Short mmCIF file of C-alpha atoms in Angstrom, two decimals:
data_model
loop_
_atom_site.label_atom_id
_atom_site.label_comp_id
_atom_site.label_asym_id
_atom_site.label_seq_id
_atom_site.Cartn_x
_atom_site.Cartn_y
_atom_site.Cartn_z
CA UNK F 1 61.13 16.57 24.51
CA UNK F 2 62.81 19.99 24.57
CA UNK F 3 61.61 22.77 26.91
CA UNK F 4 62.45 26.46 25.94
CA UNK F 5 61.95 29.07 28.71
CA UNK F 6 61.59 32.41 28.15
CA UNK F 7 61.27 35.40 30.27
CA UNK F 8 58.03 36.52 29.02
CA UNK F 9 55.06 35.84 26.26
CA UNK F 10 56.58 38.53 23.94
CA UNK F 11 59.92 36.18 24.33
CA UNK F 12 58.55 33.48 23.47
CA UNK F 13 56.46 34.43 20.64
CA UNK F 14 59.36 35.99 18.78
CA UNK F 15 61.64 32.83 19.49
CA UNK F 16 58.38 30.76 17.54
CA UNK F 17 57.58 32.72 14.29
CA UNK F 18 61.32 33.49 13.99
CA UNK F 19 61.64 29.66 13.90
CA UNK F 20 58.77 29.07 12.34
CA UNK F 21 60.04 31.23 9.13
CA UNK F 22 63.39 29.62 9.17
CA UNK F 23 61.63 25.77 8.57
CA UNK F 24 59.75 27.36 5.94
CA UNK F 25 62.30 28.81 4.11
CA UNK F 26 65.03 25.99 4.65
CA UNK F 27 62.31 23.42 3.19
CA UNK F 28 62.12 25.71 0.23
CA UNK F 29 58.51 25.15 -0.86
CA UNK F 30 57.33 24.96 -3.74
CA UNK F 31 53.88 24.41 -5.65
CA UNK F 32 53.91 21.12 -6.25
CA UNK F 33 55.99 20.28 -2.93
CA UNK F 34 54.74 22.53 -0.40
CA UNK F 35 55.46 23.47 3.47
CA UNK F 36 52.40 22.38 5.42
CA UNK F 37 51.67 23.86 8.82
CA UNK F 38 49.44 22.99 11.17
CA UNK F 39 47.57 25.94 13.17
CA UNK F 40 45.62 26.60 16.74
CA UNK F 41 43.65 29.35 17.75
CA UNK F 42 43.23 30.85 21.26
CA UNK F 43 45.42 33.65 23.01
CA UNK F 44 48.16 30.89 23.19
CA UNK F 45 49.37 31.73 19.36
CA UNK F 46 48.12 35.52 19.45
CA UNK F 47 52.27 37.00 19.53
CA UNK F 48 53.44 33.70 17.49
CA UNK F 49 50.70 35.47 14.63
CA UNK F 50 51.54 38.95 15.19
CA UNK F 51 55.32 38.37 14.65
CA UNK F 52 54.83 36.31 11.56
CA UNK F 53 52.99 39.22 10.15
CA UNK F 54 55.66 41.58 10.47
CA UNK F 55 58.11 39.24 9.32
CA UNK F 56 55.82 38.66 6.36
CA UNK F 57 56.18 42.61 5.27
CA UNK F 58 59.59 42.79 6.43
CA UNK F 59 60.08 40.43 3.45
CA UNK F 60 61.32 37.93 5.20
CA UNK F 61 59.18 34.95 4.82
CA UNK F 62 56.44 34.37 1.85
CA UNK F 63 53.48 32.10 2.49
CA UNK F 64 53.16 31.65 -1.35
CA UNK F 65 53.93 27.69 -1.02
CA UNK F 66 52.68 27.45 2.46
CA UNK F 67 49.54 24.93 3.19
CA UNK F 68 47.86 24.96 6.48
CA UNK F 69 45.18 22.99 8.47
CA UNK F 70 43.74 24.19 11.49
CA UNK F 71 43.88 22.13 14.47
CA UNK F 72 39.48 23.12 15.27
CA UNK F 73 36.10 24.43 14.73
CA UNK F 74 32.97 25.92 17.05
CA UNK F 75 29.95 23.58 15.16
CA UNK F 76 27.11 25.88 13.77
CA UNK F 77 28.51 29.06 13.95
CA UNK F 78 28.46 30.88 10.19
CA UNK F 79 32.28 31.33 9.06
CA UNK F 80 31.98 34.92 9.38
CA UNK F 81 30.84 34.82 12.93
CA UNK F 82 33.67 37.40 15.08
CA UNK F 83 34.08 33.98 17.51
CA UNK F 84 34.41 31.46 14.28
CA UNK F 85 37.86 29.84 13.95
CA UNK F 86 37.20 30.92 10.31
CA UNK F 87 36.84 34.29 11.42
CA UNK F 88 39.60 34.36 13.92
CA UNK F 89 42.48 32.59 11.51
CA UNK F 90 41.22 35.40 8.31
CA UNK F 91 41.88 38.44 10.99
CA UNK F 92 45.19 37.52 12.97
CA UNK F 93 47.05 36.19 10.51
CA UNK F 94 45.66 34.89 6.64
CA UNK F 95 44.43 38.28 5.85
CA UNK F 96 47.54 39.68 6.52
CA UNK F 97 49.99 37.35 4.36
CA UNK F 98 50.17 35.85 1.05
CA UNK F 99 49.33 32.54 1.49
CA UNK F 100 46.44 31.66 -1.72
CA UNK F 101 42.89 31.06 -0.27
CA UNK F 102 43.18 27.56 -1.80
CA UNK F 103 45.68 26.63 0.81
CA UNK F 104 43.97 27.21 3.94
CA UNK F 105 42.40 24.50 5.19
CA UNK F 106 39.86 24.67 8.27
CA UNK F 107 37.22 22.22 9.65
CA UNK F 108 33.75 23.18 8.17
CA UNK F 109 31.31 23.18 11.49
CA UNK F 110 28.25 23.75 8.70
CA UNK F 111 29.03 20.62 7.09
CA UNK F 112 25.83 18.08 6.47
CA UNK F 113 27.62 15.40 7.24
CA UNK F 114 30.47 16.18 10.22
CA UNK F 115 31.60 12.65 10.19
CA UNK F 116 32.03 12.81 6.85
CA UNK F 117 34.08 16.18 7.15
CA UNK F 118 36.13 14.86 9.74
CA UNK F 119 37.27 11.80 7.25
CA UNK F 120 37.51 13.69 4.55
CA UNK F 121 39.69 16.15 6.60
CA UNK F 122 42.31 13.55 7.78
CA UNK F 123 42.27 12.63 3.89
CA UNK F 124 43.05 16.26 2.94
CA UNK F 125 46.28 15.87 5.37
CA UNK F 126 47.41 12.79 3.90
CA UNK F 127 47.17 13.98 0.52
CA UNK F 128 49.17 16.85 1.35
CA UNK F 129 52.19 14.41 2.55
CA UNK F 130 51.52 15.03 6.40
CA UNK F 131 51.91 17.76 8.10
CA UNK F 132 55.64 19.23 8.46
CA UNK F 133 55.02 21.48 11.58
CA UNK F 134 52.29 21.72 14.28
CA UNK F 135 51.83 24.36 16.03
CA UNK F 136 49.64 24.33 19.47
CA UNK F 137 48.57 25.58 22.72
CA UNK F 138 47.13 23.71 25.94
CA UNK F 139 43.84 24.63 27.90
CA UNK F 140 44.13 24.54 32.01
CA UNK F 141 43.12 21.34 31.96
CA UNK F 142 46.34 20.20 29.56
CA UNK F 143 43.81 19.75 26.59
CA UNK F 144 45.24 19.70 23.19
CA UNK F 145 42.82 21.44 20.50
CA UNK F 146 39.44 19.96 21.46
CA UNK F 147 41.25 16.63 22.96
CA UNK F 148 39.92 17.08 26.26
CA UNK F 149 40.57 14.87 29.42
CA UNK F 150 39.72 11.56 28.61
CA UNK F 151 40.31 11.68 24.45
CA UNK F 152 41.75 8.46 22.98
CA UNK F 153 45.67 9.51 22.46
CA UNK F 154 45.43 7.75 19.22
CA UNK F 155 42.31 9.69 18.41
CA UNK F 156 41.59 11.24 14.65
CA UNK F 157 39.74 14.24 13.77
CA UNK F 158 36.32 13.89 14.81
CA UNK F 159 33.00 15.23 16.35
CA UNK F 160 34.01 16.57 19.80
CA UNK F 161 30.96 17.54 22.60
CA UNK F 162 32.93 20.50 24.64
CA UNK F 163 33.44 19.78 28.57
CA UNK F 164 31.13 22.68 30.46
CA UNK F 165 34.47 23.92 32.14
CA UNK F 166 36.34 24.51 28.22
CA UNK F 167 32.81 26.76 27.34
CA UNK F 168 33.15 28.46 30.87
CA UNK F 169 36.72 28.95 30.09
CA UNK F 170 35.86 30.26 26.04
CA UNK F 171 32.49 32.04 27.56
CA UNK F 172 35.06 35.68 27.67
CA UNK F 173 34.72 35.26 23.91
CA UNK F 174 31.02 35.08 23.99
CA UNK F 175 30.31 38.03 26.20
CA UNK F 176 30.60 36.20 28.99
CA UNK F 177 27.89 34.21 28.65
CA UNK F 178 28.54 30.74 28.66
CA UNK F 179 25.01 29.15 27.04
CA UNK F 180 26.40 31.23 23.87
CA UNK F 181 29.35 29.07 23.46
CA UNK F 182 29.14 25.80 20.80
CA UNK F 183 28.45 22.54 23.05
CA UNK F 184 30.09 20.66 19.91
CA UNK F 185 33.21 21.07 17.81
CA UNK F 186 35.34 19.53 15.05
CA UNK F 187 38.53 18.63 15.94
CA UNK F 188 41.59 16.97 14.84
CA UNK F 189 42.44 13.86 17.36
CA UNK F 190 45.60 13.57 19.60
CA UNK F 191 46.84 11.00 16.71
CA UNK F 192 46.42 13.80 14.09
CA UNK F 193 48.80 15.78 16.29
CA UNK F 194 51.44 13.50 17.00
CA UNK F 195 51.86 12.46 12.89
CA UNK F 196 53.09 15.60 11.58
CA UNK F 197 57.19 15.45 11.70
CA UNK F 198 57.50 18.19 14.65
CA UNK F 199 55.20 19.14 17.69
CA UNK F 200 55.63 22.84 19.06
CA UNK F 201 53.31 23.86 21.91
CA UNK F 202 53.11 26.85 23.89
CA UNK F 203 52.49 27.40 27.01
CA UNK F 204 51.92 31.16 28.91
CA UNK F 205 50.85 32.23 32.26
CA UNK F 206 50.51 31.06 35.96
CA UNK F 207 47.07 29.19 34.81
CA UNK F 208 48.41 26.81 32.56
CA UNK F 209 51.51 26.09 35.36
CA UNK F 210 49.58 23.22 36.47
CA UNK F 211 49.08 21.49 33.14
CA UNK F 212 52.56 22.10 32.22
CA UNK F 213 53.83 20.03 35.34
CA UNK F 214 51.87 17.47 34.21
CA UNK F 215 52.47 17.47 30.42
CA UNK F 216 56.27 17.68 31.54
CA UNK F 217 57.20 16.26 34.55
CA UNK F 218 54.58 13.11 35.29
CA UNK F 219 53.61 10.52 33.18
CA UNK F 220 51.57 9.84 29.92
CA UNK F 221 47.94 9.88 31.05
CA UNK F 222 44.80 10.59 28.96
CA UNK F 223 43.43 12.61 31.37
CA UNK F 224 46.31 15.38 30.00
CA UNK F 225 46.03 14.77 26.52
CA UNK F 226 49.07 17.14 25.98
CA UNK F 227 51.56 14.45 27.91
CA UNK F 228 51.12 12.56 24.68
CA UNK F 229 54.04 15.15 23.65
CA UNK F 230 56.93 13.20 25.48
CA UNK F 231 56.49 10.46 22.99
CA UNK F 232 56.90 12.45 19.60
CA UNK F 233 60.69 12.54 18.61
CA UNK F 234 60.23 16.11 17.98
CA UNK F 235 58.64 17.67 19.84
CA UNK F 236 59.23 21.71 21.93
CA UNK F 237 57.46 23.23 24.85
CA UNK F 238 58.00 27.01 24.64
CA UNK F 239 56.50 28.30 27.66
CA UNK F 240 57.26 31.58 29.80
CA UNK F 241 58.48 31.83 33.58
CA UNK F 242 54.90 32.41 35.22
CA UNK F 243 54.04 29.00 33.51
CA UNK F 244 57.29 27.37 34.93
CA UNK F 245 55.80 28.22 38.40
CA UNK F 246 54.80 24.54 39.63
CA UNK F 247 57.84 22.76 37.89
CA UNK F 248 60.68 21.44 40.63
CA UNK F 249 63.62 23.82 40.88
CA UNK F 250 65.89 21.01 39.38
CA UNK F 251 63.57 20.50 36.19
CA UNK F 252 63.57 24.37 34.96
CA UNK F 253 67.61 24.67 35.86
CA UNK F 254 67.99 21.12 33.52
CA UNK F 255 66.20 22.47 30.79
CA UNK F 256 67.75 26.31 31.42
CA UNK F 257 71.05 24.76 31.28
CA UNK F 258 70.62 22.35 27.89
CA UNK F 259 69.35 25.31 25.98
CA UNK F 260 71.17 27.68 26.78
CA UNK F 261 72.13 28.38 23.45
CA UNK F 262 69.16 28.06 21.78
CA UNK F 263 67.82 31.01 23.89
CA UNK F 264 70.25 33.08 23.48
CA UNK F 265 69.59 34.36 20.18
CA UNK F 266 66.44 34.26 17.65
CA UNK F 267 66.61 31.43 15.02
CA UNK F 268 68.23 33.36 11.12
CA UNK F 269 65.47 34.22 9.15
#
C-alpha cells in the first residue's frame, strides 16, 4: 500500500485527476477497448472532479473512450432528485466532459427487481473487462461506498440497509433532517472494489483521522471495511495532513520519506 500526503485537499485533488488523466491517456482507449473507471460520490472526490473538468477543456484529457461505474445509489429517490447519485455524478463532473451517455454506468435505485440490478450490475463490469481504476473515499467509520462495519470483505454489489449514524452523517444533504435520508441503497461490495487492477482512496480532514489509522496502521478487520486496501497489490491512500493527525510520528515520516518524489511534482498529462 502506498500513502501520499499532501499539505492540503486542494493538494491532493490535483495530485489525483492529474494522475488520473495520465492512466487514461497512457492506456490509449479506444471504442472497442476502452478505459473503465470506477467512481464515488461524497465531498471526498468534490476537487478530484473539479480538476478533471478543467483538464477536460484545457484539452488535456478526452473521456470519448472512457467507461465508468459508480461505486452507489440512495434506493427510491427519482434520478433527477438534487441528492440522487444520478443527479450528483450529471452536475460535478459528466455534464461537464465528453464522455457518451452510453458509458456511464450507475446503480438504478428504481429498479423492480434490486437483486436483480445488483447481478446484472456486477455482469455489466465483467463484460467491460474489469475495472482499470477505482476511485474512492471512506466515511468516519472507515466504510467503503455503502460497505459499512460489518460487510463481508468479499462482498458483491448488493442491497445495502444504511447504519442510522451514515444517514445522520448524509442528513446535511437532506436539510438536515435525517428521516429524509434513504434507509436502503445499492452498492457495489468490498469484493467489487478490490477486483479492478488499482485501488485509489482519499482521505481529507481531522474526522476521517481515526479511520485512516485504522485502514493504515492496524490490521484487516471487517469492522473497517477500507483495511481491506492493504491486501490489493495496487492500491494508494491520498490523504491530507489534518487526516494524518492520529497516525504515529514514525508512520507519516516512512511514508513522507518513500514518496518523496512522487510528491514533488504533478503526474505529465
Amino acid at each position: 500500500m502506498r500513502n501520499l500526503i499532501f499539505d492540503d485537499f486542494d493538494g491532493m485533488s490535483k495530485w489525483v485527476a492529474c494522475y488520473m488523466a495520465y492512466k487514461i491517456k497512457k492506456a490509449e482507449p479506444t471504442a472497442e477497448n476502452p478505459y473503465v473507471l470506477g467512481l464515488p460520490t461524497g465531498s471526498s472526490p468534490l476537487g478530484v472532479y473539479r480538476e478533471l473538468v478543467k483538464l477536460y477543456k484545457e484539452g488535456k484529457v478526452t473521456f470519448k473512450n472512457v467507461v465508468t461505474f459508480n461505486m452507489d445509489e440512495y434506493v427510491g429517490l427519482p434520478e433527477d432528485h438534487p441528492q440522487s447519485y444520478h443527479y450528483f455524478m450529471q452536475d460535478k463532473l459528466f455534464g461537464h466532459v465528453d464522455i457518451p451517455k452510453e458509458n456511464i454506468n450507475i446503480p438504478n435505485g428504481n429498479a423492480k427487481d434490486l437483486q436483480q440490478e445488483c447481478w446484472e450490475y456486477e455482469q455489466k463490469i465483467k463484460k467491460a473487462g474489469g475495472i482499470d481504476l477505482f476511485l474512492g473515499g471512506i466515511g468516519e467509520d472507515g466504510h467503503i461506498a455503502f460497505n459499512e462495519p460489518g460487510s463481508s470483505l468479499s462482498s458483491r454489489t448488493r442491497v445495502k440497509t444504511l447504519t442510522y449514524d451514515t444517514r445522520v452523517n448524509n442528513a446535511r444533504f437532506f436539510d438536515g433532517k435525517v428521516e429524509k435520508v434513504p434507509k436502503i441503497a445499492l452498492t457495489v461490495g468490498v469484493g467489487t472494489v478490490m477486483d479492478a487492477n488499482q485501488v485509489i482512496i482519499l482521505v481529507s480532514g481531522i474526522k476521517k483521522a481515526r479511520a485512516l489509522r485504522k485502514m493504515i496502521e492496524e490490521g484487516v478487520n471487517h469492522m473497517w471495511t477500507s483495511s481491506m486496501l492493504q491486501l490489493h497489490p495496487h492500491g494508494i491512500v491520498v490523504c491530507d495532513e489534518e487526516a494524518t493527525m492520529e497516525l504515529k510520528v514514525g508512520t507519516v515520516k516512512y511514508f513522507k520519506d518513500i514518496e518523496r518524489e512522487a510528491l514533488a511534482k504533478l503526474p505529465e498529462v
